[in-house]
JSON list of C-alpha atoms in Angstrom, two decimals:
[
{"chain": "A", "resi": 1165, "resn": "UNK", "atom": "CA", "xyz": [-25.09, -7.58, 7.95]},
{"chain": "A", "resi": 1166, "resn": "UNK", "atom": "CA", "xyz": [-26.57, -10.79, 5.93]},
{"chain": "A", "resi": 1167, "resn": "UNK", "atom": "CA", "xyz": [-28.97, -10.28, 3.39]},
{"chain": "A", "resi": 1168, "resn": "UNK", "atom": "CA", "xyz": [-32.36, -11.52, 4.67]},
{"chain": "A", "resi": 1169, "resn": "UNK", "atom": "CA", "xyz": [-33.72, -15.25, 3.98]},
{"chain": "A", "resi": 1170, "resn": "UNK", "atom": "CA", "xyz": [-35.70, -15.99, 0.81]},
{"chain": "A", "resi": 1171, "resn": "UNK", "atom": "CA", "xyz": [-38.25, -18.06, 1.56]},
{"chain": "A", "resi": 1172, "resn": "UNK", "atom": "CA", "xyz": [-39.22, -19.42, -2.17]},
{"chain": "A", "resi": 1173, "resn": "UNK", "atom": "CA", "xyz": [-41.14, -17.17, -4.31]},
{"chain": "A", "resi": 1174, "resn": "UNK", "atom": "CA", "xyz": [-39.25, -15.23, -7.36]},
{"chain": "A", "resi": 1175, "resn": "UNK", "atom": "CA", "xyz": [-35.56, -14.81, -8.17]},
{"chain": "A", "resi": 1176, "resn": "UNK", "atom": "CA", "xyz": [-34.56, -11.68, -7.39]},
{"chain": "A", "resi": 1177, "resn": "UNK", "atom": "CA", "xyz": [-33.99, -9.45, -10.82]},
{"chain": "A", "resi": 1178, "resn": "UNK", "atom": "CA", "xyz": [-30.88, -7.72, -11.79]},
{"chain": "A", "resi": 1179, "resn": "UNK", "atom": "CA", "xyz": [-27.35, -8.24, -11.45]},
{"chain": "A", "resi": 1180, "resn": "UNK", "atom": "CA", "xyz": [-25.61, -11.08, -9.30]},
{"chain": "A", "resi": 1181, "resn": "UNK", "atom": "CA", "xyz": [-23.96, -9.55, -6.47]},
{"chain": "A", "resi": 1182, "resn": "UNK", "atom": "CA", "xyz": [-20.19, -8.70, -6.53]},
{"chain": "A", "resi": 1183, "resn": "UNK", "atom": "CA", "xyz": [-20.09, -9.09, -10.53]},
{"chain": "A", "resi": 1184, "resn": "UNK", "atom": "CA", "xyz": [-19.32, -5.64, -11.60]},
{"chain": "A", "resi": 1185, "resn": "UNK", "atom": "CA", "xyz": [-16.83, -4.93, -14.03]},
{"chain": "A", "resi": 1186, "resn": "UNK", "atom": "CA", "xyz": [-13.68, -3.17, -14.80]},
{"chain": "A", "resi": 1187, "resn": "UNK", "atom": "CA", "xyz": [-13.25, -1.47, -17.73]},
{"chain": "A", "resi": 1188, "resn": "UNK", "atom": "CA", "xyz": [-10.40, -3.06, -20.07]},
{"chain": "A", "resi": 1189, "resn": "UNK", "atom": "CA", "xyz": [-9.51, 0.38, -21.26]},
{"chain": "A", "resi": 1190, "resn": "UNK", "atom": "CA", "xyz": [-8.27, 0.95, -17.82]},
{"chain": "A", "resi": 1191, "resn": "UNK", "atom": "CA", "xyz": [-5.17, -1.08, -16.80]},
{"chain": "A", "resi": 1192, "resn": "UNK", "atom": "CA", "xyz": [-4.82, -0.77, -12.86]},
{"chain": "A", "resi": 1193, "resn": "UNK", "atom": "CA", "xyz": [-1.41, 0.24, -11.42]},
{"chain": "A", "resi": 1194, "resn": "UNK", "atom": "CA", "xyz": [0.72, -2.62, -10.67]},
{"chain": "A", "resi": 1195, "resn": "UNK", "atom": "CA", "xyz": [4.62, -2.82, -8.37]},
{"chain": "A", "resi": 1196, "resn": "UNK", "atom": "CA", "xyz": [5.93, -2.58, -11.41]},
{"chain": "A", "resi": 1197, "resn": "UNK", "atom": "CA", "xyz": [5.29, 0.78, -12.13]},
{"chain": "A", "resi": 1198, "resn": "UNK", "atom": "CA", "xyz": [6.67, 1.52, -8.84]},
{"chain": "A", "resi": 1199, "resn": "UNK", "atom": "CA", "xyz": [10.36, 3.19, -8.20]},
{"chain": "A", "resi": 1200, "resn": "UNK", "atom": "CA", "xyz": [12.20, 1.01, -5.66]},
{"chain": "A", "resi": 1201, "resn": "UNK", "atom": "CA", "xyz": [14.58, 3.13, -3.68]},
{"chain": "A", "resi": 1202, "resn": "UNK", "atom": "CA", "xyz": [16.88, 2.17, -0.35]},
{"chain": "A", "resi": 1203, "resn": "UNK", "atom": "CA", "xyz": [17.28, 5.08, 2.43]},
{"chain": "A", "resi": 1204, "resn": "UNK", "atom": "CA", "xyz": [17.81, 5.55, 6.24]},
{"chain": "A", "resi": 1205, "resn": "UNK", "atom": "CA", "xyz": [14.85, 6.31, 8.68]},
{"chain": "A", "resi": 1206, "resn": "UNK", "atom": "CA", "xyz": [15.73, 9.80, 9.91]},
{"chain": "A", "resi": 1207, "resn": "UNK", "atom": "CA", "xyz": [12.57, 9.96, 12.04]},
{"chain": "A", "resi": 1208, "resn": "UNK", "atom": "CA", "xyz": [9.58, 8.00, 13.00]},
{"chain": "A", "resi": 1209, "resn": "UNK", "atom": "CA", "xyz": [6.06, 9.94, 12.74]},
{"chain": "A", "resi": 1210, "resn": "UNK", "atom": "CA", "xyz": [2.98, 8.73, 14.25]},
{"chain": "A", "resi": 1211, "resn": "UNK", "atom": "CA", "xyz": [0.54, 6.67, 12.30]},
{"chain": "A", "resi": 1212, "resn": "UNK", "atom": "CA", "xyz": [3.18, 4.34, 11.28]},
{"chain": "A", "resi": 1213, "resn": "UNK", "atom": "CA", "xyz": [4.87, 7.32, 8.74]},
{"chain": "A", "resi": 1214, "resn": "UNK", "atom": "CA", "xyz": [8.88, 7.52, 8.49]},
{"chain": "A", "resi": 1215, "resn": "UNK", "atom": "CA", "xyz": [10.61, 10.29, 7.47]},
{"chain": "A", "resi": 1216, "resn": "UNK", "atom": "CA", "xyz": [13.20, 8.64, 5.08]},
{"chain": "A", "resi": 1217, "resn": "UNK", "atom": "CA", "xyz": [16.53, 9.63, 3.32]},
{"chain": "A", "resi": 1218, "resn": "UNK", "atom": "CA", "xyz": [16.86, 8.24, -0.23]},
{"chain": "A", "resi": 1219, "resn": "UNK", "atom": "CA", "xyz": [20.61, 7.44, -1.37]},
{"chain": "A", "resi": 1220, "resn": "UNK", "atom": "CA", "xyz": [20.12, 10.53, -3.46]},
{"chain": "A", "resi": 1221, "resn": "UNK", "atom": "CA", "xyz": [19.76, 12.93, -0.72]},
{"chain": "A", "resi": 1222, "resn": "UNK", "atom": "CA", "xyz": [16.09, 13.88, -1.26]},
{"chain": "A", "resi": 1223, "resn": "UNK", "atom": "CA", "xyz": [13.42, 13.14, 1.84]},
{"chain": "A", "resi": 1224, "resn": "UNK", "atom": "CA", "xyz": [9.83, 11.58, 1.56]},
{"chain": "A", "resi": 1225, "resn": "UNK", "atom": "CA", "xyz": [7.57, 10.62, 3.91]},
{"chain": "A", "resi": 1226, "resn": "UNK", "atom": "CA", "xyz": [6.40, 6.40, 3.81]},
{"chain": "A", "resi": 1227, "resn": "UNK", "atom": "CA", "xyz": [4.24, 4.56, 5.33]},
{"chain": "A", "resi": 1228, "resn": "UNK", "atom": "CA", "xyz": [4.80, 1.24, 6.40]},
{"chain": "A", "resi": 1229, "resn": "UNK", "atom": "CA", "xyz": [3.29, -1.66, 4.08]},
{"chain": "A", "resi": 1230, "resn": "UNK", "atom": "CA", "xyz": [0.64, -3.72, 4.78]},
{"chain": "A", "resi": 1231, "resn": "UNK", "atom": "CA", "xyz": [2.54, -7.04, 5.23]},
{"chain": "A", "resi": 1232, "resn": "UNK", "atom": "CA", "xyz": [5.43, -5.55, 7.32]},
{"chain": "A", "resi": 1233, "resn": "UNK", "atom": "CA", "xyz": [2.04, -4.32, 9.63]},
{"chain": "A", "resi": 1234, "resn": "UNK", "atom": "CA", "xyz": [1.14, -7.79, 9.40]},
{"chain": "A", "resi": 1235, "resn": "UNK", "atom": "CA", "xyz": [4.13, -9.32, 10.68]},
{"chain": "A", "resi": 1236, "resn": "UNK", "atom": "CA", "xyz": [4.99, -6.99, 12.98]},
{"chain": "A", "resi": 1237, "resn": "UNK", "atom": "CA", "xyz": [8.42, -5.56, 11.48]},
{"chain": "A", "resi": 1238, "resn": "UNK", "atom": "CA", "xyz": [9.41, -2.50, 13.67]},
{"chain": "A", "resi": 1239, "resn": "UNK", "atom": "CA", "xyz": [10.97, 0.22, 12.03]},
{"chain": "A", "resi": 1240, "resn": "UNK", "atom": "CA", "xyz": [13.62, 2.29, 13.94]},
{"chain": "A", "resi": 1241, "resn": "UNK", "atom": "CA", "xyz": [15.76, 5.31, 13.47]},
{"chain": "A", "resi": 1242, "resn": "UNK", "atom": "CA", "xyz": [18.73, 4.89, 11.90]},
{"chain": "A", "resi": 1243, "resn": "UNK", "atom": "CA", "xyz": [17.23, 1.47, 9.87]},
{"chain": "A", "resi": 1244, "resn": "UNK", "atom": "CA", "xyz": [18.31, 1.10, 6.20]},
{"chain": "A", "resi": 1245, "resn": "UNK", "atom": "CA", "xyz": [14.84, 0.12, 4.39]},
{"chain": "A", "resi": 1246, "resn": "UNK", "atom": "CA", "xyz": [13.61, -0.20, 0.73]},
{"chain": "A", "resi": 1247, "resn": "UNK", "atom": "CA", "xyz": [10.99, 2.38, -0.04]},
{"chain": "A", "resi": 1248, "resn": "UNK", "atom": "CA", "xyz": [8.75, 1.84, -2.98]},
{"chain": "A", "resi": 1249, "resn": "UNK", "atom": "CA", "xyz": [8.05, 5.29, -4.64]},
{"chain": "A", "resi": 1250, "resn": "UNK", "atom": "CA", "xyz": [4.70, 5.93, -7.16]},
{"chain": "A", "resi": 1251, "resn": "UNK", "atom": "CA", "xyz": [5.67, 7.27, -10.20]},
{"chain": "A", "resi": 1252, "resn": "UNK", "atom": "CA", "xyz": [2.92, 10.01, -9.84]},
{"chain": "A", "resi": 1253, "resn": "UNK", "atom": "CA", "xyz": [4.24, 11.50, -6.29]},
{"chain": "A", "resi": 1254, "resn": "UNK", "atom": "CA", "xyz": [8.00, 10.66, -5.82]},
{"chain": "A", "resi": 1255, "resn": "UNK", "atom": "CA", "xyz": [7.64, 12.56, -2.40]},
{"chain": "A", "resi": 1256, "resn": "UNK", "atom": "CA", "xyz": [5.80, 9.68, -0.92]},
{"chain": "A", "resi": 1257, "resn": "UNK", "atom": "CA", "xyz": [6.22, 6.14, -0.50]},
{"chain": "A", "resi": 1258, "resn": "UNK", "atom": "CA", "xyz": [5.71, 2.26, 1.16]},
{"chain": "A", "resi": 1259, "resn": "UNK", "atom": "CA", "xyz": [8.04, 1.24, 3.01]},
{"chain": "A", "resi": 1260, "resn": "UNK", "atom": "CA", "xyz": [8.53, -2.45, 1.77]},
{"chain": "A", "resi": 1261, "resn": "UNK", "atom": "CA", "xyz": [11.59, -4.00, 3.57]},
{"chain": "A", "resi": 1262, "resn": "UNK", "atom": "CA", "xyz": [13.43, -3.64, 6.30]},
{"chain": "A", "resi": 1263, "resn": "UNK", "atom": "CA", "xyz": [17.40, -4.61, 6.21]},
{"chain": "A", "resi": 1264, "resn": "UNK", "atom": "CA", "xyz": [18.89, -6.59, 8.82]}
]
């Protein structure tokens, strides 16, 4: 919904909109922290979730990234992707690629 017309009259007061800020102290996560990891799709899930094998033998459950949503990438049984693991829960993941 758009903000309503001014129609001259006072600025509003206070703080411009969409200016708040981050504190430095706080760095945000970035891929780098992330564990990249290659594994077969042992089973699609609803929701666009894969159950995944890691080269390691451990399972984790991914979800399929935002640009491979974009593009339309479908994800099979049996594929051999790249699954991005956080460092904070290595039983979950983002599926990032898709081998050929």
């Amino acid at each position: 919904m758009a903000p309503p017309k001014r129609r001259g009259g006072a600025k509003p007061k206070g703080p411009k909109r969409d200016t708040r800020r981050t504190p430095d102290d706080e760095p945000r996560q970035t891929r780098s922290d992330a564990i990249e990891v290659t594994g077969t799709v042992v089973e699609p899930l609803p929701n666009a979730m894969f159950r995944v094998e890691l080269e390691n033998g451990h399972i984790v459950l991914a979800h399929i990234s935002g640009k491979m949503r974009r593009h339309f990438i479908r994800i099979l049984r049996g594929d051999k992707v790249t699954v991005e693991l956080s460092p904070y829960d290595l039983s979950r993941g983002r599926v990032v690629y898709r081998f050929k």
